mmCIF file of C-alpha atoms in Angstrom:
data_model
loop_
_atom_site.group_PDB
_atom_site.id
_atom_site.type_symbol
_atom_site.label_atom_id
_atom_site.label_comp_id
_atom_site.label_asym_id
_atom_site.label_seq_id
_atom_site.Cartn_x
_atom_site.Cartn_y
_atom_site.Cartn_z
ATOM 1 C CA MET A 1 51.440 25.761 5.514
ATOM 2 C CA GLY A 2 48.267 25.134 3.592
ATOM 3 C CA SER A 3 46.343 22.653 5.780
ATOM 4 C CA ASP A 4 46.147 20.674 8.997
ATOM 5 C CA PHE A 5 48.109 17.793 7.478
ATOM 6 C CA LYS A 6 49.107 14.986 9.855
ATOM 7 C CA ALA A 7 51.811 13.341 7.749
ATOM 8 C CA ILE A 8 54.342 14.396 5.130
ATOM 9 C CA PRO A 9 53.700 12.775 1.737
ATOM 10 C CA LEU A 10 56.231 10.440 0.109
ATOM 11 C CA ILE A 11 56.507 10.807 -3.670
ATOM 12 C CA ASP A 12 58.265 8.456 -6.077
ATOM 13 C CA ILE A 13 59.647 10.919 -8.633
ATOM 14 C CA SER A 14 61.446 8.364 -10.819
ATOM 15 C CA ALA A 15 59.185 9.052 -13.823
ATOM 16 C CA LEU A 16 59.858 12.790 -13.529
ATOM 17 C CA VAL A 17 63.627 12.318 -13.150
ATOM 18 C CA GLU A 18 63.776 10.056 -16.200
ATOM 19 C CA LYS A 19 61.451 11.976 -18.532
ATOM 20 C CA ILE A 20 61.200 15.643 -17.552
ATOM 21 C CA ASP A 21 63.794 16.694 -20.166
ATOM 22 C CA ASP A 22 62.098 14.703 -22.955
ATOM 23 C CA PRO A 23 60.326 17.044 -25.425
ATOM 24 C CA SER A 24 57.379 14.617 -25.573
ATOM 25 C CA MET A 25 57.019 14.323 -21.792
ATOM 26 C CA ALA A 26 53.680 16.214 -21.728
ATOM 27 C CA ASP A 27 51.888 13.050 -22.857
ATOM 28 C CA ASP A 28 53.491 10.749 -20.269
ATOM 29 C CA LYS A 29 50.857 9.581 -17.763
ATOM 30 C CA ASP A 30 53.382 8.500 -15.111
ATOM 31 C CA LEU A 31 55.160 11.858 -15.185
ATOM 32 C CA LEU A 32 51.878 13.774 -15.021
ATOM 33 C CA GLN A 33 50.875 11.725 -11.975
ATOM 34 C CA VAL A 34 54.089 12.849 -10.238
ATOM 35 C CA VAL A 35 53.233 16.453 -11.154
ATOM 36 C CA ARG A 36 49.783 16.056 -9.573
ATOM 37 C CA LEU A 37 51.343 14.645 -6.397
ATOM 38 C CA LEU A 38 53.832 17.531 -6.249
ATOM 39 C CA ASP A 39 50.961 19.980 -6.682
ATOM 40 C CA ASP A 40 49.018 18.422 -3.802
ATOM 41 C CA ALA A 41 52.090 18.251 -1.531
ATOM 42 C CA CYS A 42 53.073 21.875 -2.131
ATOM 43 C CA LYS A 43 49.527 23.105 -1.511
ATOM 44 C CA GLU A 44 48.790 20.950 1.539
ATOM 45 C CA ALA A 45 52.092 20.850 3.428
ATOM 46 C CA GLY A 46 54.886 22.601 1.562
ATOM 47 C CA PHE A 47 56.973 19.548 2.505
ATOM 48 C CA PHE A 48 57.365 16.126 0.903
ATOM 49 C CA TYR A 49 59.768 13.193 0.779
ATOM 50 C CA VAL A 50 61.168 12.096 -2.580
ATOM 51 C CA LYS A 51 62.401 8.631 -3.544
ATOM 52 C CA GLY A 52 63.396 7.382 -6.982
ATOM 53 C CA HIS A 53 65.494 10.543 -7.319
ATOM 54 C CA GLY A 54 68.501 8.847 -8.910
ATOM 55 C CA ILE A 55 71.147 9.713 -6.301
ATOM 56 C CA ALA A 56 72.634 6.541 -4.861
ATOM 57 C CA GLU A 57 71.828 5.868 -1.213
ATOM 58 C CA SER A 58 75.486 4.884 -0.758
ATOM 59 C CA MET A 59 76.530 8.428 -1.741
ATOM 60 C CA MET A 60 73.985 9.973 0.608
ATOM 61 C CA THR A 61 75.394 7.819 3.414
ATOM 62 C CA GLU A 62 79.007 8.635 2.515
ATOM 63 C CA VAL A 63 78.270 12.370 2.638
ATOM 64 C CA ARG A 64 76.818 11.977 6.123
ATOM 65 C CA ASP A 65 79.778 9.832 7.201
ATOM 66 C CA VAL A 66 82.481 12.307 6.120
ATOM 67 C CA THR A 67 80.479 15.122 7.716
ATOM 68 C CA HIS A 68 80.365 13.221 11.029
ATOM 69 C CA LYS A 69 84.141 12.630 10.788
ATOM 70 C CA PHE A 70 84.778 16.334 10.297
ATOM 71 C CA PHE A 71 82.663 17.369 13.272
ATOM 72 C CA GLN A 72 84.489 14.810 15.435
ATOM 73 C CA LEU A 73 87.812 16.570 14.778
ATOM 74 C CA PRO A 74 89.443 18.723 17.489
ATOM 75 C CA TYR A 75 88.091 22.256 17.580
ATOM 76 C CA ASP A 76 91.426 23.771 16.467
ATOM 77 C CA GLU A 77 91.395 21.574 13.369
ATOM 78 C CA LYS A 78 87.879 22.666 12.444
ATOM 79 C CA LEU A 79 88.882 26.316 12.845
ATOM 80 C CA LYS A 80 91.332 25.939 9.941
ATOM 81 C CA ILE A 81 88.361 26.551 7.637
ATOM 82 C CA LYS A 82 86.658 29.102 9.904
ATOM 83 C CA MET A 83 83.968 31.263 8.321
ATOM 84 C CA THR A 84 85.069 34.905 7.986
ATOM 85 C CA PRO A 85 84.065 37.956 5.931
ATOM 86 C CA GLN A 86 87.265 37.407 3.932
ATOM 87 C CA SER A 87 86.075 33.898 2.950
ATOM 88 C CA GLY A 88 82.798 35.256 1.595
ATOM 89 C CA TYR A 89 81.098 33.843 4.708
ATOM 90 C CA ARG A 90 81.957 30.295 3.679
ATOM 91 C CA GLY A 91 83.465 27.732 6.019
ATOM 92 C CA TYR A 92 83.075 26.402 9.554
ATOM 93 C CA GLN A 93 80.605 27.968 11.971
ATOM 94 C CA ARG A 94 80.925 27.046 15.639
ATOM 95 C CA VAL A 95 78.050 26.173 17.962
ATOM 96 C CA GLY A 96 75.869 29.199 18.728
ATOM 97 C CA GLU A 97 77.125 31.398 15.876
ATOM 98 C CA ASN A 98 74.048 30.773 13.752
ATOM 99 C CA ILE A 99 71.177 32.904 15.039
ATOM 100 C CA THR A 100 67.480 32.266 14.402
ATOM 101 C CA LYS A 101 65.005 34.884 15.607
ATOM 102 C CA SER A 102 67.597 36.410 17.956
ATOM 103 C CA LYS A 103 68.413 33.058 19.625
ATOM 104 C CA PRO A 104 71.654 31.083 19.119
ATOM 105 C CA ASP A 105 71.212 27.668 17.504
ATOM 106 C CA MET A 106 72.848 24.693 19.176
ATOM 107 C CA HIS A 107 74.555 23.397 16.070
ATOM 108 C CA GLU A 108 77.817 23.713 14.193
ATOM 109 C CA ALA A 109 78.040 23.784 10.423
ATOM 110 C CA ILE A 110 80.063 24.131 7.258
ATOM 111 C CA ASP A 111 78.508 26.664 4.904
ATOM 112 C CA CYS A 112 79.133 26.243 1.172
ATOM 113 C CA TYR A 113 77.789 28.560 -1.531
ATOM 114 C CA THR A 114 77.976 29.056 -5.260
ATOM 115 C CA PRO A 115 81.534 30.266 -5.975
ATOM 116 C CA ILE A 116 81.453 33.913 -7.092
ATOM 117 C CA GLU A 117 84.288 35.520 -9.004
ATOM 118 C CA SER A 118 85.264 39.089 -8.172
ATOM 119 C CA GLY A 119 83.021 41.600 -9.929
ATOM 120 C CA LYS A 120 80.632 39.019 -11.421
ATOM 121 C CA TYR A 121 77.544 40.627 -9.874
ATOM 122 C CA GLY A 122 78.895 44.087 -9.114
ATOM 123 C CA ASP A 123 79.269 45.805 -5.752
ATOM 124 C CA LEU A 124 76.092 44.337 -4.262
ATOM 125 C CA ALA A 125 77.548 40.807 -4.236
ATOM 126 C CA LYS A 126 81.045 41.702 -3.012
ATOM 127 C CA PRO A 127 80.459 40.339 0.544
ATOM 128 C CA MET A 128 79.672 36.912 -0.962
ATOM 129 C CA GLU A 129 82.572 36.717 -3.409
ATOM 130 C CA GLY A 130 84.901 33.767 -2.947
ATOM 131 C CA SER A 131 85.307 30.003 -3.194
ATOM 132 C CA ASN A 132 84.338 27.265 -0.774
ATOM 133 C CA LEU A 133 86.679 26.153 2.013
ATOM 134 C CA TRP A 134 87.154 22.393 2.187
ATOM 135 C CA PRO A 135 88.878 20.596 5.073
ATOM 136 C CA LYS A 136 91.986 18.490 4.445
ATOM 137 C CA TYR A 137 90.438 15.686 6.470
ATOM 138 C CA PRO A 138 88.655 13.523 5.503
ATOM 139 C CA SER A 139 90.865 13.506 2.414
ATOM 140 C CA ASN A 140 88.014 12.849 -0.053
ATOM 141 C CA PHE A 141 85.787 15.590 1.375
ATOM 142 C CA ASP A 142 86.099 18.131 -1.445
ATOM 143 C CA VAL A 143 85.786 15.695 -4.356
ATOM 144 C CA LEU A 144 82.809 13.916 -2.773
ATOM 145 C CA LEU A 145 80.934 17.117 -1.880
ATOM 146 C CA GLU A 146 81.500 18.808 -5.227
ATOM 147 C CA ASN A 147 80.158 15.731 -7.027
ATOM 148 C CA TYR A 148 77.224 15.485 -4.595
ATOM 149 C CA ILE A 149 76.341 19.171 -5.011
ATOM 150 C CA SER A 150 76.413 18.802 -8.799
ATOM 151 C CA LEU A 151 73.917 15.928 -8.582
ATOM 152 C CA LEU A 152 71.696 17.893 -6.179
ATOM 153 C CA ARG A 153 71.651 20.878 -8.514
ATOM 154 C CA ASP A 154 70.417 18.719 -11.383
ATOM 155 C CA LEU A 155 67.849 16.970 -9.184
ATOM 156 C CA SER A 156 66.580 20.328 -7.906
ATOM 157 C CA ARG A 157 66.257 21.589 -11.482
ATOM 158 C CA LYS A 158 64.118 18.581 -12.381
ATOM 159 C CA ILE A 159 61.878 18.928 -9.332
ATOM 160 C CA MET A 160 61.427 22.631 -10.096
ATOM 161 C CA ARG A 161 60.419 21.683 -13.636
ATOM 162 C CA GLY A 162 57.752 19.437 -12.122
ATOM 163 C CA ILE A 163 56.575 22.255 -9.861
ATOM 164 C CA ALA A 164 56.441 24.595 -12.874
ATOM 165 C CA LEU A 165 54.059 22.162 -14.592
ATOM 166 C CA ALA A 166 52.050 21.843 -11.364
ATOM 167 C CA LEU A 167 51.554 25.617 -11.423
ATOM 168 C CA GLY A 168 50.297 25.415 -14.994
ATOM 169 C CA GLY A 169 53.307 27.189 -16.484
ATOM 170 C CA PRO A 170 55.905 26.261 -19.096
ATOM 171 C CA VAL A 171 58.284 23.523 -17.937
ATOM 172 C CA ASP A 172 61.252 25.938 -18.062
ATOM 173 C CA VAL A 173 59.561 28.927 -16.409
ATOM 174 C CA PHE A 174 62.050 28.842 -13.511
ATOM 175 C CA GLU A 175 65.011 28.826 -15.873
ATOM 176 C CA GLY A 176 66.386 31.401 -18.300
ATOM 177 C CA ARG A 177 66.457 34.940 -16.925
ATOM 178 C CA MET A 178 64.305 34.123 -13.889
ATOM 179 C CA ALA A 179 66.299 31.316 -12.239
ATOM 180 C CA GLY A 180 68.546 29.770 -14.867
ATOM 181 C CA ASP A 181 71.737 30.609 -12.978
ATOM 182 C CA PRO A 182 70.751 29.634 -9.427
ATOM 183 C CA PHE A 183 72.641 30.608 -6.324
ATOM 184 C CA TRP A 184 72.834 27.394 -4.315
ATOM 185 C CA VAL A 185 73.569 26.916 -0.636
ATOM 186 C CA CYS A 186 74.795 23.691 0.973
ATOM 187 C CA ARG A 187 74.888 23.498 4.771
ATOM 188 C CA LEU A 188 76.464 20.538 6.545
ATOM 189 C CA ILE A 189 75.089 20.617 10.075
ATOM 190 C CA GLY A 190 76.123 18.806 13.243
ATOM 191 C CA TYR A 191 74.260 18.801 16.555
ATOM 192 C CA PRO A 192 76.754 18.065 19.347
ATOM 193 C CA VAL A 193 75.583 16.575 22.641
ATOM 194 C CA SER A 194 74.960 19.159 25.348
ATOM 195 C CA ASN A 195 78.000 18.118 27.389
ATOM 196 C CA ASP A 196 80.173 19.478 24.573
ATOM 197 C CA ILE A 197 78.658 22.942 25.009
ATOM 198 C CA PRO A 198 79.481 25.261 27.941
ATOM 199 C CA GLU A 199 76.470 25.405 30.266
ATOM 200 C CA GLU A 200 76.098 29.177 29.977
ATOM 201 C CA GLN A 201 75.721 28.818 26.185
ATOM 202 C CA ARG A 202 73.199 25.966 26.151
ATOM 203 C CA THR A 203 69.621 26.205 24.959
ATOM 204 C CA ASP A 204 67.205 23.476 23.921
ATOM 205 C CA ILE A 205 67.091 24.675 20.307
ATOM 206 C CA GLY A 206 69.086 22.811 17.671
ATOM 207 C CA CYS A 207 67.786 25.198 15.013
ATOM 208 C CA GLY A 208 64.928 27.589 15.655
ATOM 209 C CA ALA A 209 61.607 27.576 13.801
ATOM 210 C CA HIS A 210 61.988 29.254 10.429
ATOM 211 C CA THR A 211 61.074 29.220 6.758
ATOM 212 C CA ASP A 212 63.718 28.793 4.073
ATOM 213 C CA TYR A 213 64.343 31.791 1.846
ATOM 214 C CA GLY A 214 65.135 30.009 -1.435
ATOM 215 C CA LEU A 215 63.127 28.118 -4.039
ATOM 216 C CA LEU A 216 63.617 24.545 -2.872
ATOM 217 C CA THR A 217 65.471 22.760 -0.065
ATOM 218 C CA LEU A 218 66.569 19.112 -0.033
ATOM 219 C CA VAL A 219 67.493 17.575 3.330
ATOM 220 C CA ASN A 220 69.622 14.432 3.732
ATOM 221 C CA GLN A 221 68.845 13.256 7.290
ATOM 222 C CA ASP A 222 70.652 10.775 9.506
ATOM 223 C CA ASP A 223 68.751 7.495 9.374
ATOM 224 C CA ASP A 224 68.676 6.938 13.139
ATOM 225 C CA ILE A 225 67.796 10.383 14.505
ATOM 226 C CA CYS A 226 64.318 11.926 14.429
ATOM 227 C CA ALA A 227 64.716 15.681 14.913
ATOM 228 C CA LEU A 228 63.191 17.638 12.019
ATOM 229 C CA GLU A 229 59.653 18.897 12.644
ATOM 230 C CA VAL A 230 57.160 20.642 10.372
ATOM 231 C CA ARG A 231 54.297 22.823 11.624
ATOM 232 C CA ASN A 232 50.826 22.566 10.127
ATOM 233 C CA GLN A 233 48.272 25.364 9.880
ATOM 234 C CA SER A 234 46.905 24.657 13.356
ATOM 235 C CA GLY A 235 50.362 25.042 14.892
ATOM 236 C CA GLU A 236 50.843 21.320 15.501
ATOM 237 C CA TRP A 237 54.388 20.011 15.004
ATOM 238 C CA ILE A 238 54.708 16.912 12.805
ATOM 239 C CA TYR A 239 57.909 14.856 12.877
ATOM 240 C CA ALA A 240 59.644 14.345 9.526
ATOM 241 C CA LYS A 241 60.834 10.871 10.465
ATOM 242 C CA PRO A 242 63.899 9.723 8.489
ATOM 243 C CA ILE A 243 63.144 7.379 5.592
ATOM 244 C CA PRO A 244 66.395 5.839 4.323
ATOM 245 C CA GLY A 245 67.271 6.752 0.756
ATOM 246 C CA THR A 246 64.927 9.750 0.596
ATOM 247 C CA PHE A 247 65.342 13.495 0.688
ATOM 248 C CA VAL A 248 62.940 15.702 2.624
ATOM 249 C CA CYS A 249 62.022 18.622 0.357
ATOM 250 C CA ASN A 250 60.392 21.905 1.234
ATOM 251 C CA ILE A 251 59.451 24.900 -0.835
ATOM 252 C CA GLY A 252 60.827 28.259 0.231
ATOM 253 C CA ASP A 253 59.837 31.907 0.439
ATOM 254 C CA MET A 254 61.266 32.754 -2.983
ATOM 255 C CA LEU A 255 58.901 30.317 -4.705
ATOM 256 C CA LYS A 256 55.944 31.965 -2.965
ATOM 257 C CA VAL A 257 57.149 35.397 -4.127
ATOM 258 C CA LEU A 258 57.618 34.236 -7.725
ATOM 259 C CA PHE A 259 54.188 32.611 -7.659
ATOM 260 C CA LEU A 260 52.587 35.886 -6.514
ATOM 261 C CA ILE A 261 54.522 37.875 -9.130
ATOM 262 C CA CYS A 262 53.453 35.515 -11.903
ATOM 263 C CA ASN A 263 49.824 35.642 -10.780
ATOM 264 C CA PHE A 264 49.907 39.443 -10.548
ATOM 265 C CA THR A 265 51.409 39.658 -14.037
ATOM 266 C CA ASN A 266 48.731 37.363 -15.440
ATOM 267 C CA ILE A 267 45.969 39.419 -13.804
ATOM 268 C CA PHE A 268 47.498 42.645 -15.131
ATOM 269 C CA ILE A 269 47.716 41.249 -18.668
ATOM 270 C CA ALA A 270 44.115 40.008 -18.461
ATOM 271 C CA ILE A 271 42.857 43.401 -17.311
ATOM 272 C CA LYS A 272 44.913 45.238 -19.922
ATOM 273 C CA THR A 273 43.649 42.915 -22.628
#
């Protein structure tokens, strides 16, 4: 993190969402103000809330509701979409299977990834080839999630366009050959009460401290549970308290790597010139 921030900024990105694809957007004062706020948030905290993002709060709530219903199913029912190597590591992950820094996390999850056809990326991607596994109950799970993921992909693209401008680059710098065909990950996570977990398996860690490896993460939190924490430069943990209708966003390791690569390339060109 970049500072000893005490709170996570809330940014209304409605102007960016509405105008970022407009060829004349560079002259829009409201959009440029959003870009400045994104720049400050990424430098100071690496985390920020977004509102005015265009995804209906009712859909965000419905996604959480169907996820709760799935995790309330009997264990045998959840195992019908169990994650395996044969499924391309997609599907249901039981409590304790996810490991962070050598410690089991006290959560269960459904992992969904970009579908990959056989041979699309050669031998290197073979372990991740496959399609997502959707439960039969709730009955609308697959249609709802596929629609939701499509909306999140477009929202993420627009936020990344804003971040590109904040870095002083072309609006589409993270598209094309660099990141125009993104590999997305969607994790639906449940944190069961401790009584549901055998005592010998229990720890006090829902999910261990970590950084995300991608470009950008959007988190849809339960409205009534305060669990997510963010650490500032001094090591102090700041609660990311739920704000209904918002996503919590954080930038990931890949963005830092691309930023360093771009800076190195610019320095090299300057020296060569």
